mmCIF file with all atom_site columns, C-alpha atoms in Angstrom:
data_model
loop_
_atom_site.group_PDB
_atom_site.id
_atom_site.type_symbol
_atom_site.label_atom_id
_atom_site.label_alt_id
_atom_site.label_comp_id
_atom_site.label_asym_id
_atom_site.label_entity_id
_atom_site.label_seq_id
_atom_site.pdbx_PDB_ins_code
_atom_site.Cartn_x
_atom_site.Cartn_y
_atom_site.Cartn_z
_atom_site.occupancy
_atom_site.B_iso_or_equiv
_atom_site.pdbx_formal_charge
_atom_site.auth_seq_id
_atom_site.auth_comp_id
_atom_site.auth_asym_id
_atom_site.auth_atom_id
_atom_site.pdbx_PDB_model_num
ATOM 1   C CA . MET A 1 1   ? -44.613 5.856  118.758 1.00 0.00 ? 1   MET A CA 1
ATOM 2   C CA . SER A 1 2   ? -43.287 2.337  118.399 1.00 0.00 ? 2   SER A CA 1
ATOM 3   C CA . SER A 1 3   ? -39.710 1.360  117.623 1.00 0.00 ? 3   SER A CA 1
ATOM 4   C CA . ALA A 1 4   ? -40.920 -0.284 114.418 1.00 0.00 ? 4   ALA A CA 1
ATOM 5   C CA . ALA A 1 5   ? -42.347 3.008  113.208 1.00 0.00 ? 5   ALA A CA 1
ATOM 6   C CA . HIS A 1 6   ? -38.999 4.723  113.732 1.00 0.00 ? 6   HIS A CA 1
ATOM 7   C CA . THR A 1 7   ? -36.854 2.043  112.136 1.00 0.00 ? 7   THR A CA 1
ATOM 8   C CA . ASN A 1 8   ? -39.037 1.923  109.030 1.00 0.00 ? 8   ASN A CA 1
ATOM 9   C CA . SER A 1 9   ? -39.082 5.682  108.429 1.00 0.00 ? 9   SER A CA 1
ATOM 10  C CA . VAL A 1 10  ? -35.702 5.692  106.655 1.00 0.00 ? 10  VAL A CA 1
ATOM 11  C CA . PRO A 1 11  ? -35.209 2.784  104.241 1.00 0.00 ? 11  PRO A CA 1
ATOM 12  C CA . ARG A 1 12  ? -31.971 0.888  103.923 1.00 0.00 ? 12  ARG A CA 1
ATOM 13  C CA . ARG A 1 13  ? -29.997 2.378  101.070 1.00 0.00 ? 13  ARG A CA 1
ATOM 14  C CA . LYS A 1 14  ? -28.486 0.130  98.444  1.00 0.00 ? 14  LYS A CA 1
ATOM 15  C CA . LYS A 1 15  ? -25.364 1.976  97.519  1.00 0.00 ? 15  LYS A CA 1
ATOM 16  C CA . GLY A 1 16  ? -22.497 0.762  95.396  1.00 0.00 ? 16  GLY A CA 1
ATOM 17  C CA . GLU A 1 17  ? -20.339 -1.530 97.449  1.00 0.00 ? 17  GLU A CA 1
ATOM 18  C CA . SER A 1 18  ? -16.582 -1.799 97.590  1.00 0.00 ? 18  SER A CA 1
ATOM 19  C CA . ASN A 1 19  ? -14.089 -3.783 99.619  1.00 0.00 ? 19  ASN A CA 1
ATOM 20  C CA . GLY A 1 20  ? -16.765 -6.460 99.965  1.00 0.00 ? 20  GLY A CA 1
ATOM 21  C CA . ARG A 1 21  ? -18.573 -4.460 102.654 1.00 0.00 ? 21  ARG A CA 1
ATOM 22  C CA . PRO A 1 22  ? -22.372 -4.094 102.787 1.00 0.00 ? 22  PRO A CA 1
ATOM 23  C CA . PRO A 1 23  ? -23.996 -0.649 102.555 1.00 0.00 ? 23  PRO A CA 1
ATOM 24  C CA . VAL A 1 24  ? -24.760 1.275  105.729 1.00 0.00 ? 24  VAL A CA 1
ATOM 25  C CA . ASP A 1 25  ? -27.918 -0.060 107.412 1.00 0.00 ? 25  ASP A CA 1
ATOM 26  C CA . LEU A 1 26  ? -29.637 3.203  108.351 1.00 0.00 ? 26  LEU A CA 1
ATOM 27  C CA . ALA A 1 27  ? -32.677 1.528  109.885 1.00 0.00 ? 27  ALA A CA 1
ATOM 28  C CA . ARG A 1 28  ? -30.507 -0.547 112.205 1.00 0.00 ? 28  ARG A CA 1
ATOM 29  C CA . ILE A 1 29  ? -28.579 2.532  113.346 1.00 0.00 ? 29  ILE A CA 1
ATOM 30  C CA . GLN A 1 30  ? -31.857 4.339  114.023 1.00 0.00 ? 30  GLN A CA 1
ATOM 31  C CA . ALA A 1 31  ? -33.105 1.496  116.197 1.00 0.00 ? 31  ALA A CA 1
ATOM 32  C CA . ALA A 1 32  ? -29.826 1.446  118.142 1.00 0.00 ? 32  ALA A CA 1
ATOM 33  C CA . VAL A 1 33  ? -29.890 5.207  118.761 1.00 0.00 ? 33  VAL A CA 1
ATOM 34  C CA . ARG A 1 34  ? -33.473 4.988  119.980 1.00 0.00 ? 34  ARG A CA 1
ATOM 35  C CA . GLU A 1 35  ? -32.430 2.270  122.443 1.00 0.00 ? 35  GLU A CA 1
ATOM 36  C CA . ILE A 1 36  ? -29.525 4.399  123.674 1.00 0.00 ? 36  ILE A CA 1
ATOM 37  C CA . LEU A 1 37  ? -31.881 7.308  124.345 1.00 0.00 ? 37  LEU A CA 1
ATOM 38  C CA . LEU A 1 38  ? -34.159 5.007  126.318 1.00 0.00 ? 38  LEU A CA 1
ATOM 39  C CA . ALA A 1 39  ? -31.169 3.554  128.204 1.00 0.00 ? 39  ALA A CA 1
ATOM 40  C CA . ILE A 1 40  ? -30.014 6.962  129.446 1.00 0.00 ? 40  ILE A CA 1
ATOM 41  C CA . GLY A 1 41  ? -33.504 7.795  130.666 1.00 0.00 ? 41  GLY A CA 1
ATOM 42  C CA . GLU A 1 42  ? -34.581 10.058 127.813 1.00 0.00 ? 42  GLU A CA 1
ATOM 43  C CA . ASP A 1 43  ? -37.871 10.075 125.949 1.00 0.00 ? 43  ASP A CA 1
ATOM 44  C CA . PRO A 1 44  ? -37.122 9.456  122.244 1.00 0.00 ? 44  PRO A CA 1
ATOM 45  C CA . ASP A 1 45  ? -40.686 10.462 121.380 1.00 0.00 ? 45  ASP A CA 1
ATOM 46  C CA . ARG A 1 46  ? -40.445 14.038 122.664 1.00 0.00 ? 46  ARG A CA 1
ATOM 47  C CA . GLU A 1 47  ? -40.309 16.746 120.030 1.00 0.00 ? 47  GLU A CA 1
ATOM 48  C CA . GLY A 1 48  ? -36.614 17.570 120.331 1.00 0.00 ? 48  GLY A CA 1
ATOM 49  C CA . LEU A 1 49  ? -35.520 13.941 119.977 1.00 0.00 ? 49  LEU A CA 1
ATOM 50  C CA . LEU A 1 50  ? -38.162 12.626 117.615 1.00 0.00 ? 50  LEU A CA 1
ATOM 51  C CA . GLU A 1 51  ? -35.957 12.809 114.519 1.00 0.00 ? 51  GLU A CA 1
ATOM 52  C CA . THR A 1 52  ? -32.630 12.330 116.301 1.00 0.00 ? 52  THR A CA 1
ATOM 53  C CA . PRO A 1 53  ? -32.239 8.636  115.362 1.00 0.00 ? 53  PRO A CA 1
ATOM 54  C CA . GLN A 1 54  ? -32.643 9.505  111.669 1.00 0.00 ? 54  GLN A CA 1
ATOM 55  C CA . ARG A 1 55  ? -30.174 12.379 111.945 1.00 0.00 ? 55  ARG A CA 1
ATOM 56  C CA . VAL A 1 56  ? -27.588 10.237 113.711 1.00 0.00 ? 56  VAL A CA 1
ATOM 57  C CA . ALA A 1 57  ? -27.996 7.463  111.142 1.00 0.00 ? 57  ALA A CA 1
ATOM 58  C CA . ARG A 1 58  ? -27.320 9.833  108.274 1.00 0.00 ? 58  ARG A CA 1
ATOM 59  C CA . MET A 1 59  ? -24.418 11.390 110.164 1.00 0.00 ? 59  MET A CA 1
ATOM 60  C CA . TYR A 1 60  ? -22.812 7.968  110.649 1.00 0.00 ? 60  TYR A CA 1
ATOM 61  C CA . GLU A 1 61  ? -23.358 7.222  106.970 1.00 0.00 ? 61  GLU A CA 1
ATOM 62  C CA . GLU A 1 62  ? -21.295 10.318 106.178 1.00 0.00 ? 62  GLU A CA 1
ATOM 63  C CA . LEU A 1 63  ? -18.646 9.873  108.875 1.00 0.00 ? 63  LEU A CA 1
ATOM 64  C CA . PHE A 1 64  ? -18.033 6.223  107.991 1.00 0.00 ? 64  PHE A CA 1
ATOM 65  C CA . ALA A 1 65  ? -18.247 6.614  104.205 1.00 0.00 ? 65  ALA A CA 1
ATOM 66  C CA . GLY A 1 66  ? -14.603 5.580  103.888 1.00 0.00 ? 66  GLY A CA 1
ATOM 67  C CA . LEU A 1 67  ? -15.507 2.009  104.823 1.00 0.00 ? 67  LEU A CA 1
ATOM 68  C CA . HIS A 1 68  ? -17.177 1.700  101.430 1.00 0.00 ? 68  HIS A CA 1
ATOM 69  C CA . LYS A 1 69  ? -14.467 3.328  99.335  1.00 0.00 ? 69  LYS A CA 1
ATOM 70  C CA . ASN A 1 70  ? -11.349 1.801  97.859  1.00 0.00 ? 70  ASN A CA 1
ATOM 71  C CA . PRO A 1 71  ? -8.520  4.235  98.745  1.00 0.00 ? 71  PRO A CA 1
ATOM 72  C CA . ALA A 1 72  ? -6.220  2.678  96.143  1.00 0.00 ? 72  ALA A CA 1
ATOM 73  C CA . GLY A 1 73  ? -8.597  3.735  93.382  1.00 0.00 ? 73  GLY A CA 1
ATOM 74  C CA . VAL A 1 74  ? -8.066  7.386  94.294  1.00 0.00 ? 74  VAL A CA 1
ATOM 75  C CA . LEU A 1 75  ? -4.377  7.160  93.364  1.00 0.00 ? 75  LEU A CA 1
ATOM 76  C CA . GLY A 1 76  ? -4.918  5.020  90.282  1.00 0.00 ? 76  GLY A CA 1
ATOM 77  C CA . LYS A 1 77  ? -4.066  7.699  87.703  1.00 0.00 ? 77  LYS A CA 1
ATOM 78  C CA . THR A 1 78  ? -0.430  8.810  87.664  1.00 0.00 ? 78  THR A CA 1
ATOM 79  C CA . PHE A 1 79  ? 1.686   10.795 85.206  1.00 0.00 ? 79  PHE A CA 1
ATOM 80  C CA . SER A 1 80  ? 5.132   10.120 83.783  1.00 0.00 ? 80  SER A CA 1
ATOM 81  C CA . GLU A 1 81  ? 7.481   12.869 84.944  1.00 0.00 ? 81  GLU A CA 1
ATOM 82  C CA . LYS A 1 82  ? 11.259  13.201 85.256  1.00 0.00 ? 82  LYS A CA 1
ATOM 83  C CA . TYR A 1 83  ? 10.963  15.214 88.479  1.00 0.00 ? 83  TYR A CA 1
ATOM 84  C CA . ASP A 1 84  ? 12.838  13.274 91.164  1.00 0.00 ? 84  ASP A CA 1
ATOM 85  C CA . GLU A 1 85  ? 12.878  15.650 94.137  1.00 0.00 ? 85  GLU A CA 1
ATOM 86  C CA . MET A 1 86  ? 10.581  15.638 97.142  1.00 0.00 ? 86  MET A CA 1
ATOM 87  C CA . VAL A 1 87  ? 6.869   16.380 96.732  1.00 0.00 ? 87  VAL A CA 1
ATOM 88  C CA . LEU A 1 88  ? 5.164   17.601 99.910  1.00 0.00 ? 88  LEU A CA 1
ATOM 89  C CA . VAL A 1 89  ? 1.516   18.469 100.511 1.00 0.00 ? 89  VAL A CA 1
ATOM 90  C CA . LYS A 1 90  ? 0.934   19.991 103.949 1.00 0.00 ? 90  LYS A CA 1
ATOM 91  C CA . ASN A 1 91  ? -2.069  20.848 106.062 1.00 0.00 ? 91  ASN A CA 1
ATOM 92  C CA . ILE A 1 92  ? -4.584  18.439 104.544 1.00 0.00 ? 92  ILE A CA 1
ATOM 93  C CA . GLY A 1 93  ? -7.536  18.707 106.890 1.00 0.00 ? 93  GLY A CA 1
ATOM 94  C CA . PHE A 1 94  ? -9.298  15.522 107.956 1.00 0.00 ? 94  PHE A CA 1
ATOM 95  C CA . GLU A 1 95  ? -11.938 14.234 110.363 1.00 0.00 ? 95  GLU A CA 1
ATOM 96  C CA . SER A 1 96  ? -12.034 10.678 111.656 1.00 0.00 ? 96  SER A CA 1
ATOM 97  C CA . MET A 1 97  ? -13.583 8.664  114.470 1.00 0.00 ? 97  MET A CA 1
ATOM 98  C CA . CYS A 1 98  ? -11.810 7.063  117.421 1.00 0.00 ? 98  CYS A CA 1
ATOM 99  C CA . GLU A 1 99  ? -12.775 3.397  117.482 1.00 0.00 ? 99  GLU A CA 1
ATOM 100 C CA . HIS A 1 100 ? -12.466 3.202  121.278 1.00 0.00 ? 100 HIS A CA 1
ATOM 101 C CA . HIS A 1 101 ? -15.195 5.711  122.179 1.00 0.00 ? 101 HIS A CA 1
ATOM 102 C CA . LEU A 1 102 ? -16.763 6.563  118.794 1.00 0.00 ? 102 LEU A CA 1
ATOM 103 C CA . LEU A 1 103 ? -15.840 10.197 119.297 1.00 0.00 ? 103 LEU A CA 1
ATOM 104 C CA . PRO A 1 104 ? -14.242 12.335 116.572 1.00 0.00 ? 104 PRO A CA 1
ATOM 105 C CA . PHE A 1 105 ? -10.603 13.196 116.162 1.00 0.00 ? 105 PHE A CA 1
ATOM 106 C CA . PHE A 1 106 ? -9.557  15.759 113.592 1.00 0.00 ? 106 PHE A CA 1
ATOM 107 C CA . GLY A 1 107 ? -6.516  17.601 112.406 1.00 0.00 ? 107 GLY A CA 1
ATOM 108 C CA . LYS A 1 108 ? -4.034  17.902 109.559 1.00 0.00 ? 108 LYS A CA 1
ATOM 109 C CA . ALA A 1 109 ? -2.096  15.411 107.473 1.00 0.00 ? 109 ALA A CA 1
ATOM 110 C CA . HIS A 1 110 ? 1.263   16.113 105.858 1.00 0.00 ? 110 HIS A CA 1
ATOM 111 C CA . ILE A 1 111 ? 2.390   13.782 103.052 1.00 0.00 ? 111 ILE A CA 1
ATOM 112 C CA . ALA A 1 112 ? 5.705   13.748 101.200 1.00 0.00 ? 112 ALA A CA 1
ATOM 113 C CA . TYR A 1 113 ? 7.056   11.323 98.623  1.00 0.00 ? 113 TYR A CA 1
ATOM 114 C CA . LEU A 1 114 ? 10.060  10.897 96.352  1.00 0.00 ? 114 LEU A CA 1
ATOM 115 C CA . PRO A 1 115 ? 8.824   9.993  92.858  1.00 0.00 ? 115 PRO A CA 1
ATOM 116 C CA . ASN A 1 116 ? 10.149  7.037  90.935  1.00 0.00 ? 116 ASN A CA 1
ATOM 117 C CA . GLY A 1 117 ? 9.366   8.295  87.446  1.00 0.00 ? 117 GLY A CA 1
ATOM 118 C CA . ARG A 1 118 ? 5.679   8.983  88.081  1.00 0.00 ? 118 ARG A CA 1
ATOM 119 C CA . ILE A 1 119 ? 3.744   11.627 89.999  1.00 0.00 ? 119 ILE A CA 1
ATOM 120 C CA . VAL A 1 120 ? 0.111   11.995 91.047  1.00 0.00 ? 120 VAL A CA 1
ATOM 121 C CA . GLY A 1 121 ? -2.233  14.982 91.028  1.00 0.00 ? 121 GLY A CA 1
ATOM 122 C CA . LEU A 1 122 ? -1.905  16.829 94.323  1.00 0.00 ? 122 LEU A CA 1
ATOM 123 C CA . SER A 1 123 ? -5.642  16.749 94.977  1.00 0.00 ? 123 SER A CA 1
ATOM 124 C CA . LYS A 1 124 ? -5.509  12.958 94.822  1.00 0.00 ? 124 LYS A CA 1
ATOM 125 C CA . LEU A 1 125 ? -3.402  12.885 97.983  1.00 0.00 ? 125 LEU A CA 1
ATOM 126 C CA . ALA A 1 126 ? -6.114  14.895 99.752  1.00 0.00 ? 126 ALA A CA 1
ATOM 127 C CA . ARG A 1 127 ? -8.758  12.479 98.447  1.00 0.00 ? 127 ARG A CA 1
ATOM 128 C CA . ALA A 1 128 ? -6.720  9.540  99.724  1.00 0.00 ? 128 ALA A CA 1
ATOM 129 C CA . VAL A 1 129 ? -6.676  11.119 103.184 1.00 0.00 ? 129 VAL A CA 1
ATOM 130 C CA . ASP A 1 130 ? -10.462 11.529 103.079 1.00 0.00 ? 130 ASP A CA 1
ATOM 131 C CA . ALA A 1 131 ? -11.002 7.935  101.968 1.00 0.00 ? 131 ALA A CA 1
ATOM 132 C CA . LEU A 1 132 ? -8.876  6.579  104.804 1.00 0.00 ? 132 LEU A CA 1
ATOM 133 C CA . ALA A 1 133 ? -10.096 9.027  107.454 1.00 0.00 ? 133 ALA A CA 1
ATOM 134 C CA . ARG A 1 134 ? -13.832 8.348  107.349 1.00 0.00 ? 134 ARG A CA 1
ATOM 135 C CA . ARG A 1 135 ? -13.947 5.143  109.363 1.00 0.00 ? 135 ARG A CA 1
ATOM 136 C CA . PRO A 1 136 ? -13.571 4.051  113.012 1.00 0.00 ? 136 PRO A CA 1
ATOM 137 C CA . GLN A 1 137 ? -9.861  3.669  113.786 1.00 0.00 ? 137 GLN A CA 1
ATOM 138 C CA . VAL A 1 138 ? -6.898  4.854  115.809 1.00 0.00 ? 138 VAL A CA 1
ATOM 139 C CA . GLN A 1 139 ? -4.639  7.624  114.553 1.00 0.00 ? 139 GLN A CA 1
ATOM 140 C CA . GLU A 1 140 ? -1.586  5.380  114.613 1.00 0.00 ? 140 GLU A CA 1
ATOM 141 C CA . ARG A 1 141 ? -3.119  2.910  112.167 1.00 0.00 ? 141 ARG A CA 1
ATOM 142 C CA . MET A 1 142 ? -4.413  5.631  109.877 1.00 0.00 ? 142 MET A CA 1
ATOM 143 C CA . THR A 1 143 ? -0.891  7.076  109.659 1.00 0.00 ? 143 THR A CA 1
ATOM 144 C CA . GLN A 1 144 ? 0.641   3.732  108.718 1.00 0.00 ? 144 GLN A CA 1
ATOM 145 C CA . GLU A 1 145 ? -2.067  2.853  106.206 1.00 0.00 ? 145 GLU A CA 1
ATOM 146 C CA . LEU A 1 146 ? -1.720  6.222  104.496 1.00 0.00 ? 146 LEU A CA 1
ATOM 147 C CA . ALA A 1 147 ? 2.050   5.816  104.146 1.00 0.00 ? 147 ALA A CA 1
ATOM 148 C CA . ASP A 1 148 ? 1.699   2.250  102.853 1.00 0.00 ? 148 ASP A CA 1
ATOM 149 C CA . LEU A 1 149 ? -0.985  3.305  100.368 1.00 0.00 ? 149 LEU A CA 1
ATOM 150 C CA . VAL A 1 150 ? 1.074   6.108  98.816  1.00 0.00 ? 150 VAL A CA 1
ATOM 151 C CA . MET A 1 151 ? 4.234   3.995  98.767  1.00 0.00 ? 151 MET A CA 1
ATOM 152 C CA . ARG A 1 152 ? 2.497   1.082  97.048  1.00 0.00 ? 152 ARG A CA 1
ATOM 153 C CA . GLU A 1 153 ? 0.279   2.902  94.557  1.00 0.00 ? 153 GLU A CA 1
ATOM 154 C CA . LEU A 1 154 ? 2.924   5.396  93.397  1.00 0.00 ? 154 LEU A CA 1
ATOM 155 C CA . ASN A 1 155 ? 5.798   2.905  93.547  1.00 0.00 ? 155 ASN A CA 1
ATOM 156 C CA . ALA A 1 156 ? 7.653   5.750  95.240  1.00 0.00 ? 156 ALA A CA 1
ATOM 157 C CA . ARG A 1 157 ? 11.264  5.669  96.353  1.00 0.00 ? 157 ARG A CA 1
ATOM 158 C CA . GLY A 1 158 ? 10.086  6.821  99.742  1.00 0.00 ? 158 GLY A CA 1
ATOM 159 C CA . VAL A 1 159 ? 7.160   8.287  101.661 1.00 0.00 ? 159 VAL A CA 1
ATOM 160 C CA . GLY A 1 160 ? 6.828   10.343 104.820 1.00 0.00 ? 160 GLY A CA 1
ATOM 161 C CA . VAL A 1 161 ? 3.522   10.949 106.600 1.00 0.00 ? 161 VAL A CA 1
ATOM 162 C CA . VAL A 1 162 ? 2.833   13.039 109.708 1.00 0.00 ? 162 VAL A CA 1
ATOM 163 C CA . LEU A 1 163 ? -0.607  13.427 111.281 1.00 0.00 ? 163 LEU A CA 1
ATOM 164 C CA . GLU A 1 164 ? -1.459  16.015 113.942 1.00 0.00 ? 164 GLU A CA 1
ATOM 165 C CA . ALA A 1 165 ? -4.852  15.657 115.569 1.00 0.00 ? 165 ALA A CA 1
ATOM 166 C CA . SER A 1 166 ? -7.041  16.709 118.470 1.00 0.00 ? 166 SER A CA 1
ATOM 167 C CA . HIS A 1 167 ? -9.067  13.914 120.070 1.00 0.00 ? 167 HIS A CA 1
ATOM 168 C CA . THR A 1 168 ? -12.425 14.751 121.589 1.00 0.00 ? 168 THR A CA 1
ATOM 169 C CA . CYS A 1 169 ? -12.220 11.582 123.691 1.00 0.00 ? 169 CYS A CA 1
ATOM 170 C CA . MET A 1 170 ? -9.415  13.376 125.582 1.00 0.00 ? 170 MET A CA 1
ATOM 171 C CA . ALA A 1 171 ? -11.003 16.824 125.428 1.00 0.00 ? 171 ALA A CA 1
ATOM 172 C CA . ILE A 1 172 ? -14.525 16.232 126.777 1.00 0.00 ? 172 ILE A CA 1
ATOM 173 C CA . ARG A 1 173 ? -14.212 13.110 128.934 1.00 0.00 ? 173 ARG A CA 1
ATOM 174 C CA . GLY A 1 174 ? -11.667 11.275 131.070 1.00 0.00 ? 174 GLY A CA 1
ATOM 175 C CA . VAL A 1 175 ? -8.620  13.498 131.572 1.00 0.00 ? 175 VAL A CA 1
ATOM 176 C CA . ARG A 1 176 ? -10.385 16.440 129.840 1.00 0.00 ? 176 ARG A CA 1
ATOM 177 C CA . LYS A 1 177 ? -7.350  18.046 128.216 1.00 0.00 ? 177 LYS A CA 1
ATOM 178 C CA . PRO A 1 178 ? -8.809  20.022 125.290 1.00 0.00 ? 178 PRO A CA 1
ATOM 179 C CA . ASP A 1 179 ? -5.468  21.543 124.263 1.00 0.00 ? 179 ASP A CA 1
ATOM 180 C CA . SER A 1 180 ? -3.644  18.230 123.841 1.00 0.00 ? 180 SER A CA 1
ATOM 181 C CA . LEU A 1 181 ? -2.406  17.324 120.363 1.00 0.00 ? 181 LEU A CA 1
ATOM 182 C CA . CYS A 1 182 ? -1.366  13.875 119.151 1.00 0.00 ? 182 CYS A CA 1
ATOM 183 C CA . THR A 1 183 ? 1.358   13.633 116.493 1.00 0.00 ? 183 THR A CA 1
ATOM 184 C CA . THR A 1 184 ? 2.109   10.385 114.663 1.00 0.00 ? 184 THR A CA 1
ATOM 185 C CA . SER A 1 185 ? 4.525   9.636  111.836 1.00 0.00 ? 185 SER A CA 1
ATOM 186 C CA . ALA A 1 186 ? 5.271   6.850  109.389 1.00 0.00 ? 186 ALA A CA 1
ATOM 187 C CA . MET A 1 187 ? 8.344   6.664  107.161 1.00 0.00 ? 187 MET A CA 1
ATOM 188 C CA . ARG A 1 188 ? 8.807   4.312  104.234 1.00 0.00 ? 188 ARG A CA 1
ATOM 189 C CA . GLY A 1 189 ? 11.671  3.660  101.819 1.00 0.00 ? 189 GLY A CA 1
ATOM 190 C CA . VAL A 1 190 ? 14.433  6.272  101.806 1.00 0.00 ? 190 VAL A CA 1
ATOM 191 C CA . PHE A 1 191 ? 12.542  8.368  104.345 1.00 0.00 ? 191 PHE A CA 1
ATOM 192 C CA . GLN A 1 192 ? 13.189  5.524  106.763 1.00 0.00 ? 192 GLN A CA 1
ATOM 193 C CA . THR A 1 193 ? 16.723  4.598  105.721 1.00 0.00 ? 193 THR A CA 1
ATOM 194 C CA . ASN A 1 194 ? 18.256  7.960  104.789 1.00 0.00 ? 194 ASN A CA 1
ATOM 195 C CA . LEU A 1 195 ? 18.672  10.482 107.582 1.00 0.00 ? 195 LEU A CA 1
ATOM 196 C CA . SER A 1 196 ? 19.155  13.457 105.246 1.00 0.00 ? 196 SER A CA 1
ATOM 197 C CA . THR A 1 197 ? 15.886  12.701 103.422 1.00 0.00 ? 197 THR A CA 1
ATOM 198 C CA . ARG A 1 198 ? 14.018  12.464 106.694 1.00 0.00 ? 198 ARG A CA 1
ATOM 199 C CA . SER A 1 199 ? 15.652  15.677 107.939 1.00 0.00 ? 199 SER A CA 1
ATOM 200 C CA . GLU A 1 200 ? 14.664  17.514 104.742 1.00 0.00 ? 200 GLU A CA 1
ATOM 201 C CA . PHE A 1 201 ? 11.077  16.372 105.231 1.00 0.00 ? 201 PHE A CA 1
ATOM 202 C CA . MET A 1 202 ? 11.001  17.533 108.833 1.00 0.00 ? 202 MET A CA 1
ATOM 203 C CA . ALA A 1 203 ? 12.577  20.879 107.916 1.00 0.00 ? 203 ALA A CA 1
ATOM 204 C CA . LEU A 1 204 ? 10.012  21.489 105.167 1.00 0.00 ? 204 LEU A CA 1
ATOM 205 C CA . LEU A 1 205 ? 7.222   20.798 107.663 1.00 0.00 ? 205 LEU A CA 1
ATOM 206 C CA . GLN A 1 206 ? 8.455   23.742 109.724 1.00 0.00 ? 206 GLN A CA 1
ATOM 207 C CA . THR A 1 207 ? 8.456   26.249 106.864 1.00 0.00 ? 207 THR A CA 1
ATOM 208 C CA . GLY A 1 208 ? 5.625   28.728 107.034 1.00 0.00 ? 208 GLY A CA 1
ATOM 209 C CA . LYS A 1 209 ? 4.886   28.044 110.705 1.00 0.00 ? 209 LYS A CA 1
#
């Protein structure tokens, strides 16, 4: 079967765009996957691989969906509230993709903020993590962008973010250390300038462990 037949079997989808990015080009991904299979010496026309390019294209569409979402929009609705103590949401699961090897990394995000007169629905913090996670990136940048997003959109007095993740690029290739865990943090506002606030955040992270 020709490459043209494969690349035309799944049409390019015209989805709503955001951030000025074009929609995912499924046909182009299919063609690339077919070429990779040929390059490693496989037969993309055998039964087991015949639909693999289409499957991979749709998988990438899902895994990279965050490229076409505006994370700020997730936190757009806030509520006036006099509560001025720390808000912490722990153990927000996420999956992302290492931009160096295009292999997944996944783990948990912990987000805390000190309100400045307004709070946000707790589920919105989880949605913000999802919107930022589903794209090719490094964990360090994701951590910083998440902290900056919450700080800016909530106009918070301070924000603390900790990400803990396992990286398959370390687990299945190279050094092959499947039990390794990468932890990154980003502090903003009083979480960065006030030691007691940071210490409270770190202590709360340990509760329930």
